[in-house]
Amino acid sequence: MATSATVRHGAGHGDAGAHSDHGHEIPFWKKYVFSTDHKVIGIQYGFTALVFLAIGFYLMLVMRWSIARPGEALPEFLAAFLGDRWLNPDGSVTPDLYNMFGAMHGTIMVFLGIVPLAFGAFGNYVTPLQIGAPDMAFPRVNMASYWFYLAGGVLMFSSFFLESGAAQVGWTNYSPLATMAHTEYPSIFWTGQTQWLLAMVFLISSSLLGAVNFITTIINLRARGMTWMRLPFFVWAQLVTAFLLLLAFPPLEVAAIMQLMDRMAGSSFFVPTGTFLKTEMLDVSGGGSPLLYQHLFWFLGHPEVYVLLLPGIGIIAEVVANNTRKPIWGYRAMVYAILVLGFLSFIVWAHHMYLTGMGWFVSAFFQTTTVLISIPSVILLTCLMISLWGGSIRFTVPMLWATAFLPMFGFGGLTGLPLAFNLTDLHLHDTYYVIGHFHYVVAPGSMFALFAGIYYWFPNWTGRQMNAFLGHLHFWPSLVAMNLIFLPMFHQGMAGFHRRWYDGGKFFEGTSERVFLEAGSWMSNLFNGGAAVTLRDLNHVMTFGAFVLAVGQIPFVLNLFGSIMWGRKIKDDNPWQATTLEWCTPTPPPHGNFASEPVVYRDPYEYSVPGAKNDFSPQWLPDEEAIGMAGAAAAAERPSGALA
Amino acid sequence: MEIPYTVTARSDTGLWNAKIGIWLFLASEVMLFGGLFSSYIFLRLGADYPWPNGELNVPLGFVNTVILILSSVFVVMAWASLKMRQYGSYLKWMTAVVLCALVFLVNKGFEYYAKFEHKTVVLKDRSVLAGHIPRGESAEIRFRAKYATVDFATGNHRFLRFIDNDARFFSEKGEVKMGRAWFQRHRKASQLQARADYLGGEASRLEGEAEAAHGTAAEDLRKHAEALRRESRALAAEVKESYPDLEDFAGSSSMRFELRPEAEISVPRKEVTAWGDNELTFRDATLLEGLLESAVVKLEVDEIDLREYFSRSEHGGAERDAAGAGIFRHLPMGVREAFVHHREAGQAEFEAKRAAWERKNPEKAFPEPAYPAYDKVYLDALHFEGGGSSKEEEKHGVGGGADAGEPGGEHHHPVVTIPYEDIRFFSSYTPKKNTYYAIYFTLTGLHALHVLGGALVLSFFLFFGKSLYRKNPEHLANRVEVGGLFWHFVDLVWIFLFPILYLM
């Protein structure tokens, strides 16, 4: 058994673990709270991000209730968290509350949920292990990065409790609306709109420190033999993500600082001449440009989309290779594709701004680059799809999420094409179609990948497996519910449903009451007792889906916490029989990770090497040990990375 | 396992960790300042007003440029001293660097202070005056308030910041402790009252339905209505009990209070949305009634700028007569004539230049400046008769009569009084003035923060470097190298800032 070799190896590390023997000297708060260990910081990031994801999810439930049942009282279990302040006397959601939750749902999910989970948690935990490094290059900077994130998150969240409430003008915070919002309050500084900007400055600083740390670590701390083309694809994805954060976030910081100046110092960066608020002419000089804000925002905003996505694709590559028991098809193509993708993502931002009237030439340029960027995206997805071909697939829980990710992400990508084109985007801009499109990329896309990652790396963290039955109970309702929520959005969006209707279209009957399923058609017979189904009725389907999704996460929470305590213990440090370096450490890995510097002998995904004694040949084993003497000779003749 | 390459370089990359780190950090800094420089270009190209030119203190800016360049040299010397293991010389050079940073920041402080003190007034016809507020004067609106009407729908208690703490608010029922807590209680009471009203309405509706229904259905409806009615009464009772003072007006959208004693209010223009002889409306929608005492800006004028006055098409464009500009109503006798004279001379000179240019380039069209320079003048450069009180000034009830008698060259800076109703916009030379000053303060402020941050880090190496030097001198040299790279970057940013803000 090859596993015996792994065990021997792993045990050897455990005995000689230089750090584990003086582990008891480190006090609890230093080991788990103000820790400089990349794994602990990763876990801190992970749990904080999960809390924020839950908060963002709650905001979404309240909004979906208001959309499906405008004017009806919120159910007790949702209203319990809200004071009377933001509800109508009849207990229904006020437009202000809807706007606030809409803005904060986007902000929290993107900046406090997915990015910290994908980049902060998985990146921190896995990247140093996969490249054979003892820790990040700058452990204390890493800790600072987490605490900046937490400070920004707490600041952002506590703005809900201010007199003004939290920010209300959408997650994009467009000026001049964002400049003028909340300026009537006693202290402009202590309003949600200003605190949003301050919190963003903290979050941006956090990402910046993280990005510097990741890139330095990947460049300089790779183990001996870990050449660039031997990096697991996950590490490539993290590297490109780090570059995106490093270079795309500063312009948003600029925008935040300038908007802060506009609000606090009375400047007019984003306020054009002659701006009125209600009937009052603003006491500002004018001369500024709202378009400038949009440019600065989307210069971050678009790379940010890939920050949400790329770590997910990295996780999927690991899971797919491990569970198909064959190398990733087209590893090099994927590496080049992700680099090109990273570069192109910097020059597509203005496709969010076709409706601003910035001119046909600019629009044509960004339309072209946007269509170009679909090429590397399709290469990534195609390689992962083809990787499935001919594999002896193990449908483990992580693999379920990964296989669902591929079509779901594909759906999100393909529905983006009509948005890339100027002409069709004019029709679809700011409708539910856009919401459907990017949620397919991020919710059943990125989130599914992150779930795959949690199930996949959980044994490395705890030494226990997560429960497979609960995993299935988590996966199937989530898959169905996600599609129930987001698929109808395309229909509504193409009919012209605007994304910011707090009443789900009740006041826009001309659009929203159009018939979706004819009365008496077989579909309406099946679902609605033969009565016609209008487009607005789809809101009920989507809201139902949202509540199913909420219930579907309960098994996950039980599984996550239950498995830490009672999960099945793994017998082997490499339970998935994987090839990458994170599985050669003792479980869980001690501070410092490796007893001695590991040496890398081969490409990352050497599964099912012909002639080898096992169907996986780990990176850290020399040919004699991994393949056997006969196999080693064969391997010497075989071109690197190819499946003979 | 320890983290490798903290001091020595990795052989294949040739770099130690912190060196990669600082270059990456500088890359993001380039994007940060790049974003601001791009914004500068965007704002300058899109400016719909004459972009300020030569309004900053160029000699001081030049001195600061030299100081920063010198400090960049010094930091290299400090690093080289460490490399040669000469700690004493390192200390000297590093002290010089930190001192340079301090001098730079002090100079910057003087520059900022001068700008904060300088004011500008744009009149309704877009003619512009600049100057200083005379000592002891203020540009705030003064009002004596007798009644305050608070608007609960959109309003809040921001206005209380500008009302004396001694002022007491009386409603019909007696004194009200006006403040944040009172507003919160009122909101709570209103919510309860609204909920009670809603439930009562629902109960009535159900009772109506029960009338029409029969049998058990009617009974159920009645029971339900009864329950709602009970809840509604309970809420109403709660309002009565917990908020006895608010019982009558919980739910009303506005309230009028009497102020005893009458409050003397002094409030900046930006806090006020409208005012009249007997009314003043705050930004939080609170309406004060009483007597407007003063709504004027007093200014020691040092500059007249009519460039926008002439260019704005709504005022007839460039054909408009200089004499028609509103500012001359406020300025002493003689300034108008002097200005018109100055302008005609400037125009003649400009026309001569244009003719010469057109003779030289017969095919091309002359590049017309959007804002001819002769429409703006510093009063120091203008020769006019002293600002004694003239008939015209007395007629308008404005002017610098009182200050005109001062000796020396004071007559070049006459003090004028401009009522707010003539003013379109009033500001210091702060970010509020226009997008140029906004980007100027943002860019130089952010740069100054970088100087401060860099100086703090380098001071740390200066004062606390000894123990690391004893342990591993190369490590300290590496740290100074990293700090020095950052210092060079800060210097480089200034080298871009100086021309685009001071010279161009």
PDB file of C-alpha atoms in Angstrom, chain B residues 226-453:
ATOM      1  CA  GLU B 226     -61.553  41.548  19.112  1.00  0.00           C
ATOM      2  CA  ALA B 227     -57.999  40.351  19.605  1.00  0.00           C
ATOM      3  CA  LEU B 228     -56.633  43.091  17.348  1.00  0.00           C
ATOM      4  CA  ARG B 229     -58.709  45.681  19.159  1.00  0.00           C
ATOM      5  CA  ARG B 230     -57.308  44.522  22.489  1.00  0.00           C
ATOM      6  CA  GLU B 231     -53.758  44.728  21.211  1.00  0.00           C
ATOM      7  CA  SER B 232     -54.424  48.170  19.761  1.00  0.00           C
ATOM      8  CA  ARG B 233     -55.847  49.418  23.070  1.00  0.00           C
ATOM      9  CA  ALA B 234     -52.904  47.955  24.951  1.00  0.00           C
ATOM     10  CA  LEU B 235     -50.479  49.825  22.706  1.00  0.00           C
ATOM     11  CA  ALA B 236     -52.423  53.059  23.048  1.00  0.00           C
ATOM     12  CA  ALA B 237     -52.391  52.587  26.823  1.00  0.00           C
ATOM     13  CA  GLU B 238     -48.665  52.021  26.703  1.00  0.00           C
ATOM     14  CA  VAL B 239     -48.166  55.301  24.859  1.00  0.00           C
ATOM     15  CA  LYS B 240     -50.300  57.067  27.449  1.00  0.00           C
ATOM     16  CA  GLU B 241     -48.459  55.507  30.337  1.00  0.00           C
ATOM     17  CA  SER B 242     -44.860  55.536  29.160  1.00  0.00           C
ATOM     18  CA  TYR B 243     -44.978  58.784  27.229  1.00  0.00           C
ATOM     19  CA  PRO B 244     -47.493  61.005  29.056  1.00  0.00           C
ATOM     20  CA  ASP B 245     -45.834  64.149  27.727  1.00  0.00           C
ATOM     21  CA  LEU B 246     -46.018  62.922  24.145  1.00  0.00           C
ATOM     22  CA  GLU B 247     -49.521  61.514  24.217  1.00  0.00           C
ATOM     23  CA  ASP B 248     -51.193  64.262  22.229  1.00  0.00           C
ATOM     24  CA  PHE B 249     -48.689  64.615  19.485  1.00  0.00           C
ATOM     25  CA  ALA B 250     -47.257  61.154  19.003  1.00  0.00           C
ATOM     26  CA  GLY B 251     -47.643  60.671  15.299  1.00  0.00           C
ATOM     27  CA  SER B 252     -47.860  64.342  14.354  1.00  0.00           C
ATOM     28  CA  SER B 253     -45.408  65.266  11.650  1.00  0.00           C
ATOM     29  CA  SER B 254     -44.155  68.568  13.056  1.00  0.00           C
ATOM     30  CA  MET B 255     -44.229  70.614  16.228  1.00  0.00           C
ATOM     31  CA  ARG B 256     -43.792  74.252  17.116  1.00  0.00           C
ATOM     32  CA  PHE B 257     -41.934  75.272  20.269  1.00  0.00           C
ATOM     33  CA  GLU B 258     -41.416  78.596  21.910  1.00  0.00           C
ATOM     34  CA  LEU B 259     -37.876  79.436  22.896  1.00  0.00           C
ATOM     35  CA  ARG B 260     -37.385  81.154  26.253  1.00  0.00           C
ATOM     36  CA  PRO B 261     -35.232  83.148  26.429  1.00  0.00           C
ATOM     37  CA  GLU B 262     -34.879  84.028  22.761  1.00  0.00           C
ATOM     38  CA  ALA B 263     -31.845  82.268  21.392  1.00  0.00           C
ATOM     39  CA  GLU B 264     -28.929  84.063  19.736  1.00  0.00           C
ATOM     40  CA  ILE B 265     -27.809  81.798  16.933  1.00  0.00           C
ATOM     41  CA  SER B 266     -24.667  81.931  14.889  1.00  0.00           C
ATOM     42  CA  VAL B 267     -24.558  79.380  12.108  1.00  0.00           C
ATOM     43  CA  PRO B 268     -22.387  78.774   9.038  1.00  0.00           C
ATOM     44  CA  ARG B 269     -24.069  79.298   5.700  1.00  0.00           C
ATOM     45  CA  LYS B 270     -23.755  75.630   4.728  1.00  0.00           C
ATOM     46  CA  GLU B 271     -25.987  74.537   7.601  1.00  0.00           C
ATOM     47  CA  VAL B 272     -28.865  76.642   6.347  1.00  0.00           C
ATOM     48  CA  THR B 273     -31.037  75.968   3.330  1.00  0.00           C
ATOM     49  CA  ALA B 274     -33.129  79.141   3.339  1.00  0.00           C
ATOM     50  CA  TRP B 275     -33.520  82.363   5.285  1.00  0.00           C
ATOM     51  CA  GLY B 276     -35.546  85.544   5.277  1.00  0.00           C
ATOM     52  CA  ASP B 277     -35.960  88.547   7.505  1.00  0.00           C
ATOM     53  CA  ASN B 278     -37.978  86.504  10.017  1.00  0.00           C
ATOM     54  CA  GLU B 279     -37.256  82.884   9.099  1.00  0.00           C
ATOM     55  CA  LEU B 280     -34.355  80.492   8.984  1.00  0.00           C
ATOM     56  CA  THR B 281     -34.471  76.867   7.775  1.00  0.00           C
ATOM     57  CA  PHE B 282     -31.784  74.415   8.831  1.00  0.00           C
ATOM     58  CA  ARG B 283     -30.521  71.520   6.799  1.00  0.00           C
ATOM     59  CA  ASP B 284     -32.419  69.145   9.065  1.00  0.00           C
ATOM     60  CA  ALA B 285     -35.677  70.918   8.024  1.00  0.00           C
ATOM     61  CA  THR B 286     -36.112  72.734  11.345  1.00  0.00           C
ATOM     62  CA  LEU B 287     -37.688  76.152  10.860  1.00  0.00           C
ATOM     63  CA  LEU B 288     -36.816  79.025  13.186  1.00  0.00           C
ATOM     64  CA  GLU B 289     -38.929  82.159  13.490  1.00  0.00           C
ATOM     65  CA  GLY B 290     -37.569  85.395  14.868  1.00  0.00           C
ATOM     66  CA  LEU B 291     -35.334  88.126  13.557  1.00  0.00           C
ATOM     67  CA  LEU B 292     -32.445  87.878  11.119  1.00  0.00           C
ATOM     68  CA  GLU B 293     -29.680  90.014  12.591  1.00  0.00           C
ATOM     69  CA  SER B 294     -26.907  89.604  10.117  1.00  0.00           C
ATOM     70  CA  ALA B 295     -26.279  87.609   6.982  1.00  0.00           C
ATOM     71  CA  VAL B 296     -23.204  89.221   5.491  1.00  0.00           C
ATOM     72  CA  VAL B 297     -19.609  88.433   4.674  1.00  0.00           C
ATOM     73  CA  LYS B 298     -17.011  91.085   5.474  1.00  0.00           C
ATOM     74  CA  LEU B 299     -13.933  90.774   3.353  1.00  0.00           C
ATOM     75  CA  GLU B 300     -10.607  92.570   3.010  1.00  0.00           C
ATOM     76  CA  VAL B 301     -10.509  92.199  -0.757  1.00  0.00           C
ATOM     77  CA  ASP B 302      -7.222  91.492  -2.486  1.00  0.00           C
ATOM     78  CA  GLU B 303      -8.370  90.088  -5.818  1.00  0.00           C
ATOM     79  CA  ILE B 304     -11.090  90.590  -8.428  1.00  0.00           C
ATOM     80  CA  ASP B 305     -11.785  87.799 -10.878  1.00  0.00           C
ATOM     81  CA  LEU B 306     -14.307  88.417 -13.674  1.00  0.00           C
ATOM     82  CA  ARG B 307     -13.226  85.563 -15.942  1.00  0.00           C
ATOM     83  CA  GLU B 308     -16.297  83.465 -15.275  1.00  0.00           C
ATOM     84  CA  TYR B 309     -18.521  86.528 -15.317  1.00  0.00           C
ATOM     85  CA  PHE B 310     -17.502  87.198 -18.903  1.00  0.00           C
ATOM     86  CA  SER B 311     -17.511  83.612 -20.110  1.00  0.00           C
ATOM     87  CA  ARG B 312     -20.886  82.462 -18.806  1.00  0.00           C
ATOM     88  CA  SER B 313     -23.323  82.577 -21.672  1.00  0.00           C
ATOM     89  CA  GLU B 314     -26.346  83.180 -19.444  1.00  0.00           C
ATOM     90  CA  HIS B 315     -24.930  86.631 -18.746  1.00  0.00           C
ATOM     91  CA  GLY B 316     -24.407  87.526 -22.356  1.00  0.00           C
ATOM     92  CA  GLY B 317     -20.928  86.126 -22.855  1.00  0.00           C
ATOM     93  CA  ALA B 318     -17.828  88.174 -23.444  1.00  0.00           C
ATOM     94  CA  GLU B 319     -19.753  91.182 -24.765  1.00  0.00           C
ATOM     95  CA  ARG B 320     -20.943  91.922 -21.297  1.00  0.00           C
ATOM     96  CA  ASP B 321     -19.683  95.189 -19.850  1.00  0.00           C
ATOM     97  CA  ALA B 322     -17.208  94.995 -16.997  1.00  0.00           C
ATOM     98  CA  ALA B 323     -19.015  97.836 -15.287  1.00  0.00           C
ATOM     99  CA  GLY B 324     -22.118  95.678 -14.914  1.00  0.00           C
ATOM    100  CA  ALA B 325     -20.505  93.158 -12.593  1.00  0.00           C
ATOM    101  CA  GLY B 326     -22.154  93.118  -9.179  1.00  0.00           C
ATOM    102  CA  ILE B 327     -18.944  93.318  -7.225  1.00  0.00           C
ATOM    103  CA  PHE B 328     -18.436  96.981  -8.081  1.00  0.00           C
ATOM    104  CA  ARG B 329     -21.535  97.812  -6.085  1.00  0.00           C
ATOM    105  CA  HIS B 330     -19.593  96.661  -3.044  1.00  0.00           C
ATOM    106  CA  LEU B 331     -16.154  97.992  -3.835  1.00  0.00           C
ATOM    107  CA  PRO B 332     -15.070 101.560  -3.124  1.00  0.00           C
ATOM    108  CA  MET B 333     -15.234 104.330  -5.709  1.00  0.00           C
ATOM    109  CA  GLY B 334     -12.538 104.229  -8.263  1.00  0.00           C
ATOM    110  CA  VAL B 335     -11.958 100.504  -8.321  1.00  0.00           C
ATOM    111  CA  ARG B 336     -14.387 100.045 -11.175  1.00  0.00           C
ATOM    112  CA  GLU B 337     -12.701 102.724 -13.283  1.00  0.00           C
ATOM    113  CA  ALA B 338      -9.279 101.353 -12.430  1.00  0.00           C
ATOM    114  CA  PHE B 339     -10.355  97.842 -13.316  1.00  0.00           C
ATOM    115  CA  VAL B 340     -11.933  98.872 -16.607  1.00  0.00           C
ATOM    116  CA  HIS B 341      -8.811 100.797 -17.449  1.00  0.00           C
ATOM    117  CA  HIS B 342      -6.621  97.840 -16.551  1.00  0.00           C
ATOM    118  CA  ARG B 343      -8.801  95.513 -18.588  1.00  0.00           C
ATOM    119  CA  GLU B 344      -8.808  97.728 -21.670  1.00  0.00           C
ATOM    120  CA  ALA B 345      -5.035  97.960 -21.537  1.00  0.00           C
ATOM    121  CA  GLY B 346      -4.775  94.200 -21.198  1.00  0.00           C
ATOM    122  CA  GLN B 347      -7.205  93.682 -24.058  1.00  0.00           C
ATOM    123  CA  ALA B 348      -5.258  96.030 -26.300  1.00  0.00           C
ATOM    124  CA  GLU B 349      -2.039  94.217 -25.517  1.00  0.00           C
ATOM    125  CA  PHE B 350      -3.751  90.900 -26.201  1.00  0.00           C
ATOM    126  CA  GLU B 351      -5.189  92.116 -29.525  1.00  0.00           C
ATOM    127  CA  ALA B 352      -1.699  93.238 -30.596  1.00  0.00           C
ATOM    128  CA  LYS B 353      -0.366  89.818 -29.772  1.00  0.00           C
ATOM    129  CA  ARG B 354      -3.173  88.149 -31.689  1.00  0.00           C
ATOM    130  CA  ALA B 355      -2.559  90.321 -34.742  1.00  0.00           C
ATOM    131  CA  ALA B 356       1.152  89.470 -34.670  1.00  0.00           C
ATOM    132  CA  TRP B 357       0.348  85.775 -34.353  1.00  0.00           C
ATOM    133  CA  GLU B 358      -2.126  85.878 -37.240  1.00  0.00           C
ATOM    134  CA  ARG B 359       0.392  87.658 -39.461  1.00  0.00           C
ATOM    135  CA  LYS B 360       2.861  84.880 -38.685  1.00  0.00           C
ATOM    136  CA  ASN B 361       0.358  82.001 -39.148  1.00  0.00           C
ATOM    137  CA  PRO B 362      -2.073  83.169 -41.807  1.00  0.00           C
ATOM    138  CA  GLU B 363      -3.684  79.753 -42.402  1.00  0.00           C
ATOM    139  CA  LYS B 364      -4.342  78.777 -38.819  1.00  0.00           C
ATOM    140  CA  ALA B 365      -7.039  79.962 -36.466  1.00  0.00           C
ATOM    141  CA  PHE B 366      -5.834  81.786 -33.369  1.00  0.00           C
ATOM    142  CA  PRO B 367      -6.121  79.613 -30.240  1.00  0.00           C
ATOM    143  CA  GLU B 368      -8.558  81.676 -28.196  1.00  0.00           C
ATOM    144  CA  PRO B 369      -8.034  81.324 -24.443  1.00  0.00           C
ATOM    145  CA  ALA B 370     -11.221  80.280 -22.691  1.00  0.00           C
ATOM    146  CA  TYR B 371     -10.525  82.691 -19.859  1.00  0.00           C
ATOM    147  CA  PRO B 372      -8.368  85.715 -20.792  1.00  0.00           C
ATOM    148  CA  ALA B 373      -5.920  86.556 -18.037  1.00  0.00           C
ATOM    149  CA  TYR B 374      -6.714  90.296 -18.076  1.00  0.00           C
ATOM    150  CA  ASP B 375     -10.147  89.641 -16.589  1.00  0.00           C
ATOM    151  CA  LYS B 376      -8.506  88.854 -13.271  1.00  0.00           C
ATOM    152  CA  VAL B 377      -6.466  91.320 -11.234  1.00  0.00           C
ATOM    153  CA  TYR B 378      -4.782  91.541  -7.849  1.00  0.00           C
ATOM    154  CA  LEU B 379      -5.732  94.740  -6.123  1.00  0.00           C
ATOM    155  CA  ASP B 380      -2.093  95.376  -5.219  1.00  0.00           C
ATOM    156  CA  ALA B 381      -1.463  95.813  -8.922  1.00  0.00           C
ATOM    157  CA  LEU B 382      -4.411  98.135  -9.440  1.00  0.00           C
ATOM    158  CA  HIS B 383      -4.079 101.892  -9.021  1.00  0.00           C
ATOM    159  CA  PHE B 384      -7.218 103.514  -7.801  1.00  0.00           C
ATOM    160  CA  GLU B 385      -8.171 106.434  -5.599  1.00  0.00           C
ATOM    161  CA  GLY B 386      -8.254 105.677  -1.864  1.00  0.00           C
ATOM    162  CA  GLY B 387     -11.315 103.920  -0.497  1.00  0.00           C
ATOM    163  CA  GLY B 388     -12.868 106.876   1.335  1.00  0.00           C
ATOM    164  CA  SER B 389     -16.610 106.738   1.792  1.00  0.00           C
ATOM    165  CA  SER B 390     -18.249 107.772  -1.413  1.00  0.00           C
ATOM    166  CA  LYS B 391     -21.787 108.738  -2.185  1.00  0.00           C
ATOM    167  CA  GLU B 392     -22.374 105.500  -3.993  1.00  0.00           C
ATOM    168  CA  GLU B 393     -21.320 103.391  -1.060  1.00  0.00           C
ATOM    169  CA  GLU B 394     -23.542 105.256   1.321  1.00  0.00           C
ATOM    170  CA  LYS B 395     -26.423 104.751  -1.024  1.00  0.00           C
ATOM    171  CA  HIS B 396     -25.899 100.977  -0.966  1.00  0.00           C
ATOM    172  CA  GLY B 397     -25.219 100.883   2.711  1.00  0.00           C
ATOM    173  CA  VAL B 398     -22.070  98.863   2.145  1.00  0.00           C
ATOM    174  CA  GLY B 399     -18.408  99.544   1.692  1.00  0.00           C
ATOM    175  CA  GLY B 400     -15.230  99.909   3.607  1.00  0.00           C
ATOM    176  CA  GLY B 401     -15.765 103.396   4.895  1.00  0.00           C
ATOM    177  CA  ALA B 402     -14.806 102.605   8.468  1.00  0.00           C
ATOM    178  CA  ASP B 403     -11.521 100.981   7.564  1.00  0.00           C
ATOM    179  CA  ALA B 404     -10.570 103.284   4.773  1.00  0.00           C
ATOM    180  CA  GLY B 405      -8.885 105.816   6.977  1.00  0.00           C
ATOM    181  CA  GLU B 406      -6.052 103.492   7.913  1.00  0.00           C
ATOM    182  CA  PRO B 407      -2.630 104.665   6.879  1.00  0.00           C
ATOM    183  CA  GLY B 408      -0.177 103.052   4.514  1.00  0.00           C
ATOM    184  CA  GLY B 409      -1.081 100.988   1.483  1.00  0.00           C
ATOM    185  CA  GLU B 410      -4.254  99.721   3.090  1.00  0.00           C
ATOM    186  CA  HIS B 411      -6.423 101.270   0.465  1.00  0.00           C
ATOM    187  CA  HIS B 412      -5.370  98.490  -1.851  1.00  0.00           C
ATOM    188  CA  HIS B 413      -7.270  96.044   0.341  1.00  0.00           C
ATOM    189  CA  PRO B 414     -10.602  97.735   0.975  1.00  0.00           C
ATOM    190  CA  VAL B 415     -12.967  96.070   3.417  1.00  0.00           C
ATOM    191  CA  VAL B 416     -16.349  95.406   1.853  1.00  0.00           C
ATOM    192  CA  THR B 417     -19.546  93.980   3.249  1.00  0.00           C
ATOM    193  CA  ILE B 418     -21.488  91.634   1.016  1.00  0.00           C
ATOM    194  CA  PRO B 419     -24.959  90.413   1.937  1.00  0.00           C
ATOM    195  CA  TYR B 420     -25.518  86.677   1.603  1.00  0.00           C
ATOM    196  CA  GLU B 421     -28.444  87.228  -0.742  1.00  0.00           C
ATOM    197  CA  ASP B 422     -25.949  88.440  -3.373  1.00  0.00           C
ATOM    198  CA  ILE B 423     -23.654  85.478  -2.811  1.00  0.00           C
ATOM    199  CA  ARG B 424     -23.766  82.361  -4.876  1.00  0.00           C
ATOM    200  CA  PHE B 425     -20.928  80.586  -3.109  1.00  0.00           C
ATOM    201  CA  PHE B 426     -18.609  81.334  -0.201  1.00  0.00           C
ATOM    202  CA  SER B 427     -15.574  79.316   0.765  1.00  0.00           C
ATOM    203  CA  SER B 428     -12.048  79.367   2.111  1.00  0.00           C
ATOM    204  CA  TYR B 429      -9.223  78.223  -0.125  1.00  0.00           C
ATOM    205  CA  THR B 430      -9.994  74.704   1.055  1.00  0.00           C
ATOM    206  CA  PRO B 431     -11.153  71.581  -0.800  1.00  0.00           C
ATOM    207  CA  LYS B 432     -14.572  73.181  -0.961  1.00  0.00           C
ATOM    208  CA  LYS B 433     -13.407  76.043  -3.198  1.00  0.00           C
ATOM    209  CA  ASN B 434     -13.165  74.059  -6.409  1.00  0.00           C
ATOM    210  CA  THR B 435     -11.948  70.740  -7.741  1.00  0.00           C
ATOM    211  CA  TYR B 436      -8.410  72.106  -8.103  1.00  0.00           C
ATOM    212  CA  TYR B 437      -8.112  72.779  -4.383  1.00  0.00           C
ATOM    213  CA  ALA B 438      -9.900  69.512  -3.671  1.00  0.00           C
ATOM    214  CA  ILE B 439      -7.326  67.487  -5.579  1.00  0.00           C
ATOM    215  CA  TYR B 440      -4.489  69.715  -4.314  1.00  0.00           C
ATOM    216  CA  PHE B 441      -5.329  69.045  -0.685  1.00  0.00           C
ATOM    217  CA  THR B 442      -6.065  65.371  -1.270  1.00  0.00           C
ATOM    218  CA  LEU B 443      -2.845  64.720  -3.176  1.00  0.00           C
ATOM    219  CA  THR B 444      -0.545  66.744  -0.953  1.00  0.00           C
ATOM    220  CA  GLY B 445      -2.359  65.612   2.203  1.00  0.00           C
ATOM    221  CA  LEU B 446      -1.969  61.970   1.293  1.00  0.00           C
ATOM    222  CA  HIS B 447       1.644  62.637   0.327  1.00  0.00           C
ATOM    223  CA  ALA B 448       2.253  64.376   3.655  1.00  0.00           C
ATOM    224  CA  LEU B 449       0.809  61.344   5.448  1.00  0.00           C
ATOM    225  CA  HIS B 450       3.295  59.185   3.542  1.00  0.00           C
ATOM    226  CA  VAL B 451       6.127  61.511   4.561  1.00  0.00           C
ATOM    227  CA  LEU B 452       4.966  61.274   8.166  1.00  0.00           C
ATOM    228  CA  GLY B 453       4.680  57.477   8.008  1.00  0.00           C
TER     229      GLY B 453
END
